[in-house]
Coordinates of C-alpha atoms in Angstrom, one line a residue:
M1 CA 109.7 100.4 78.4
K2 CA 108.6 101.9 81.5
V3 CA 106.0 104.6 81.3
A4 CA 104.8 106.3 84.4
V5 CA 101.5 108.2 84.5
L6 CA 101.2 111.5 86.5
S7 CA 98.4 114.0 87.2
G8 CA 98.7 117.5 89.6
K9 CA 95.5 115.9 91.5
G10 CA 93.4 113.2 92.2
G11 CA 90.1 112.9 89.6
T12 CA 92.3 113.5 86.7
G13 CA 91.8 110.5 85.1
K14 CA 95.6 109.0 85.7
T15 CA 94.1 105.4 86.3
L16 CA 91.6 105.9 83.5
V17 CA 94.5 106.3 81.5
S18 CA 96.8 103.8 83.2
V19 CA 94.4 100.9 83.1
N20 CA 93.1 101.3 79.8
L21 CA 97.0 101.5 77.9
A22 CA 97.9 98.8 80.2
S23 CA 95.1 96.6 79.2
V24 CA 95.1 97.7 75.0
A25 CA 98.9 96.3 74.9
K26 CA 99.4 92.5 73.6
E27 CA 101.2 92.0 77.3
S28 CA 101.9 94.6 79.9
L29 CA 102.6 95.1 83.9
Y30 CA 100.3 97.3 85.8
I31 CA 101.7 98.9 88.4
D32 CA 99.8 100.5 91.1
C33 CA 101.8 103.1 93.0
D34 CA 98.9 105.1 94.5
V35 CA 99.6 103.3 97.8
E36 CA 97.4 105.3 99.8
E37 CA 94.2 105.1 97.5
P38 CA 95.2 102.5 95.2
N39 CA 91.8 101.7 92.8
G40 CA 93.4 100.1 89.8
H41 CA 92.7 96.4 91.0
L42 CA 89.1 97.2 90.9
F43 CA 88.8 97.5 87.9
F44 CA 91.1 94.4 86.5
K45 CA 89.6 92.3 89.3
P46 CA 92.8 90.0 89.1
K47 CA 92.8 86.5 89.9
N48 CA 95.3 84.3 91.5
Y49 CA 96.0 86.6 94.1
A50 CA 99.2 86.4 96.3
S51 CA 100.5 89.2 98.9
E52 CA 103.8 90.0 100.5
S53 CA 103.6 92.4 104.1
I54 CA 106.0 95.1 104.1
E55 CA 107.9 96.1 107.5
V56 CA 110.1 99.0 108.1
K57 CA 112.6 98.9 111.0
I58 CA 111.7 101.6 113.7
P59 CA 114.6 102.1 116.9
F60 CA 113.9 102.0 120.3
S61 CA 116.1 102.8 123.0
D62 CA 117.8 100.9 125.7
E63 CA 117.5 103.5 128.9
K64 CA 120.1 102.1 130.9
L65 CA 122.5 102.8 128.1
C66 CA 121.6 105.9 127.0
S67 CA 123.3 108.8 128.8
G68 CA 120.9 111.6 127.8
C69 CA 123.5 113.3 125.2
R70 CA 120.3 114.4 122.9
K71 CA 122.3 113.9 120.0
C72 CA 119.7 111.7 118.2
V73 CA 116.6 114.1 119.1
E74 CA 119.0 117.3 117.7
F75 CA 119.7 115.3 114.5
C76 CA 116.2 113.5 113.6
K77 CA 114.5 116.6 111.0
F78 CA 111.3 114.4 111.2
N79 CA 110.9 115.1 115.0
A80 CA 110.2 111.6 116.0
L81 CA 112.4 111.6 118.8
A82 CA 112.1 113.2 122.2
F83 CA 114.0 113.1 125.4
I84 CA 111.2 113.3 128.0
I85 CA 111.6 112.1 132.0
N86 CA 115.3 110.9 131.3
K87 CA 114.4 108.5 128.2
V88 CA 114.3 108.7 124.6
I89 CA 110.8 108.6 123.2
V90 CA 110.2 107.3 119.6
F91 CA 107.1 108.3 117.3
D92 CA 106.7 105.4 115.2
N93 CA 104.3 107.1 113.1
V94 CA 106.7 110.2 112.4
C95 CA 109.7 108.0 111.9
H96 CA 111.1 107.9 108.6
S97 CA 113.4 104.6 109.5
C98 CA 116.5 106.4 108.0
G99 CA 118.8 104.5 110.9
G100 CA 120.6 108.0 111.4
C101 CA 119.7 107.9 115.4
I102 CA 121.1 104.3 115.8
L103 CA 124.6 105.4 113.7
L104 CA 124.8 108.6 115.7
C105 CA 124.5 107.4 118.7
P106 CA 127.8 107.1 121.0
E107 CA 126.5 105.0 123.8
Q108 CA 125.0 102.6 120.9
A109 CA 121.7 102.8 122.9
F110 CA 119.7 102.2 120.0
A111 CA 118.3 98.9 118.3
E112 CA 115.2 98.1 116.1
K113 CA 112.1 96.3 115.8
D114 CA 110.3 95.4 112.4
K115 CA 107.2 97.6 111.8
L116 CA 104.2 96.3 109.6
I117 CA 103.4 99.2 107.5
G118 CA 101.5 97.6 104.5
K119 CA 101.4 95.1 101.6
V120 CA 102.2 94.5 97.8
Q121 CA 99.4 92.4 95.8
Y122 CA 100.5 90.5 93.1
G123 CA 97.4 89.1 89.8
V124 CA 96.7 88.4 86.7
S125 CA 93.9 90.0 84.6
E126 CA 94.1 88.3 81.1
N127 CA 96.7 89.9 79.4
V128 CA 98.2 92.5 82.3
T129 CA 99.9 91.4 85.5
V130 CA 98.7 93.7 88.1
M131 CA 101.0 94.7 91.3
T132 CA 99.5 96.6 93.8
G133 CA 101.2 98.6 96.7
V134 CA 98.6 99.3 100.0
L135 CA 99.6 101.6 102.6
N136 CA 98.1 101.4 106.1
P137 CA 95.9 104.0 107.1
G138 CA 97.6 106.3 109.6
E139 CA 101.4 105.6 108.2
S140 CA 103.7 108.6 107.4
S141 CA 105.5 107.4 104.0
G142 CA 104.5 105.3 101.1
V143 CA 108.1 104.9 100.1
P144 CA 109.3 101.8 101.5
I145 CA 106.3 100.2 99.5
I146 CA 106.8 101.8 96.3
K147 CA 110.7 101.1 96.1
K148 CA 109.4 97.4 96.9
L149 CA 107.2 97.5 93.9
L150 CA 109.6 98.6 91.4
Q151 CA 112.2 96.6 92.6
D152 CA 110.5 93.6 92.1
I153 CA 110.6 94.4 88.5
V154 CA 113.3 91.9 87.1
S155 CA 112.0 91.1 83.3
G156 CA 108.5 90.3 82.2
P157 CA 106.5 92.2 79.4
E158 CA 108.0 95.6 76.8
L159 CA 105.2 97.5 78.5
I160 CA 105.3 98.7 82.1
I161 CA 102.8 100.9 83.4
I162 CA 102.9 102.8 86.7
D163 CA 100.3 104.6 87.9
C164 CA 101.5 107.2 90.3
P165 CA 100.1 109.0 93.5
P166 CA 98.8 112.5 92.1
G167 CA 100.5 115.3 93.4
S168 CA 104.5 115.9 93.4
A169 CA 105.3 115.0 96.4
C170 CA 108.5 112.6 97.6
I171 CA 106.2 109.5 96.8
V172 CA 105.5 110.7 93.2
M173 CA 109.7 111.4 93.1
E174 CA 110.3 107.6 94.1
S175 CA 107.5 106.3 91.6
I176 CA 109.1 108.0 88.2
K177 CA 113.0 107.9 89.0
D178 CA 113.4 105.3 86.8
A179 CA 110.7 105.6 84.2
D180 CA 111.3 105.7 80.7
Y181 CA 108.7 108.1 79.8
C182 CA 106.4 110.3 81.7
I183 CA 102.2 110.7 80.8
L184 CA 101.0 113.7 82.2
V185 CA 97.3 113.8 82.7
A186 CA 95.3 117.2 82.7
E187 CA 92.1 118.2 82.5
P188 CA 90.7 121.6 80.2
T189 CA 90.2 124.1 83.0
L190 CA 92.4 126.7 84.1
F191 CA 92.6 124.8 87.9
G192 CA 93.9 122.0 85.6
V193 CA 96.8 124.4 84.2
H194 CA 97.9 124.7 88.2
N195 CA 97.9 121.0 88.6
L196 CA 99.5 120.2 85.4
N197 CA 102.4 122.7 85.9
L198 CA 103.1 120.9 89.2
V199 CA 104.2 117.3 87.7
Y200 CA 105.6 119.6 84.5
E201 CA 108.1 121.0 87.0
L202 CA 108.7 117.8 88.4
V203 CA 109.5 115.4 85.1
K204 CA 111.6 118.9 84.0
L205 CA 113.5 118.4 86.8
F206 CA 114.1 114.8 86.7
K207 CA 114.5 115.4 83.0
K208 CA 112.2 113.0 82.0
P209 CA 111.2 112.7 78.4
H210 CA 107.2 113.5 78.9
G211 CA 103.5 114.4 76.8
V212 CA 100.5 115.4 78.0
I213 CA 96.8 113.5 77.4
L214 CA 94.2 116.4 77.8
N215 CA 91.3 114.4 79.6
K216 CA 87.6 115.5 79.5
C217 CA 88.5 117.6 76.2
V218 CA 85.1 119.8 75.1
E219 CA 84.4 122.2 72.0
G220 CA 85.9 125.6 72.9
E221 CA 88.8 127.2 74.6
N222 CA 91.2 124.4 76.5
P223 CA 93.5 126.2 78.7
A224 CA 95.6 123.2 79.7
E225 CA 96.0 122.4 75.7
K226 CA 96.9 126.5 75.7
F227 CA 99.7 126.2 78.5
C228 CA 101.1 122.9 76.6
L229 CA 101.7 125.1 73.2
E230 CA 103.2 128.1 75.5
K231 CA 105.6 125.7 77.0
D232 CA 106.4 123.5 73.5
I233 CA 104.7 120.3 75.4
K234 CA 103.9 117.7 73.3
V235 CA 100.3 117.0 73.5
I236 CA 100.0 112.9 73.1
G237 CA 96.4 112.5 73.1
K238 CA 92.7 113.8 73.8
I239 CA 90.1 112.1 75.9
P240 CA 87.0 113.5 75.1
F241 CA 84.2 114.5 77.1
D242 CA 82.0 111.2 76.9
G243 CA 79.0 109.7 78.9
G244 CA 79.9 106.3 77.7
L245 CA 83.2 106.2 78.5
G246 CA 82.0 108.3 82.3
T247 CA 79.6 105.4 82.9
L248 CA 82.1 102.6 82.1
N249 CA 84.7 103.9 84.3
S250 CA 82.2 104.7 87.0
N251 CA 81.2 101.1 87.0
A252 CA 85.0 100.0 87.4
L253 CA 85.0 98.8 83.7
I254 CA 87.9 98.9 81.6
S255 CA 87.0 100.8 78.4
V256 CA 88.8 98.9 75.9
R257 CA 87.7 95.7 76.6
E258 CA 83.8 96.6 76.3
N259 CA 83.8 98.8 73.3
K260 CA 86.0 99.2 70.0
K261 CA 85.6 102.7 70.2
Y262 CA 87.7 103.2 73.0
H263 CA 89.4 100.3 72.1
D264 CA 91.1 102.5 69.3
L265 CA 91.0 105.6 70.8
F266 CA 93.5 104.1 73.3
A267 CA 95.2 102.0 71.0
S268 CA 96.1 105.1 69.1
I269 CA 97.3 106.8 72.2
L270 CA 99.4 103.9 73.0
Q271 CA 101.1 104.0 69.3
V272 CA 102.3 107.3 69.8
V273 CA 103.1 107.0 73.7
T274 CA 105.4 103.9 72.5
K275 CA 106.6 105.9 69.1
E276 CA 107.7 108.9 71.7
G277 CA 109.2 107.0 74.6
S278 CA 111.3 104.8 72.2
Y279 CA 112.5 107.8 70.5
E280 CA 113.1 110.0 73.5
T281 CA 114.9 107.2 75.3
V282 CA 117.4 106.3 72.4
T283 CA 117.9 110.4 71.7
N284 CA 118.1 111.0 75.5
P285 CA 120.0 108.3 77.2

């Protein structure tokens, strides 16, 4: 079962949930798709590390063949092309490597070159296989790296935890498109409700089975829980505002490996996730 863990912003507790759910399972695969700021590996400290470079194709124009028709410039929706002083200029850092300019050019004036945009790392931490995507600074899109991460899932553990980027942009869509179940992590504030609604609308759009984990819970009113009740969203777990848990997390320690109380907490959440995910996957093929 592929479980994607989302949040409307950074710092909500998405990686806390992802890392500990992966660790509490008997065997699992953890995939860090937050390629702009991957941090799951800081907790797992995986061994037997291997790395693979990720490249994309970037077009370049042959001035001798170019007729100056500007069809490629008009076609590019990312404004990655410009026709200046009788030649086509390609802005590498804006290009999305769609290849449309190459197909469209009537003079076949374009060719492609490889551009390094990041890497994928592999390792093992006890019962967890760890895969991490790393996007080089300044690159426009991490989608090719996320595609590579998810394409490499051929066979392995029954539980696959996908630690998604924060928010609801295209890199998040790419991360959840093949997920069997989505966990939405939320904070108990009005701002938390706003962020939760962003990812809630996304998983609804993709028609993904989902549930919410409420993090940093305290006594009293919880606007995020109220939102779930109003929208009929199942709350699959609550994580208390706990100084001990916060200390372990801030020291990049995996809580379920350090303290039985937290092991039991995340084990109970994983049982609910497994049950909900299996049920939803069967009833909503």
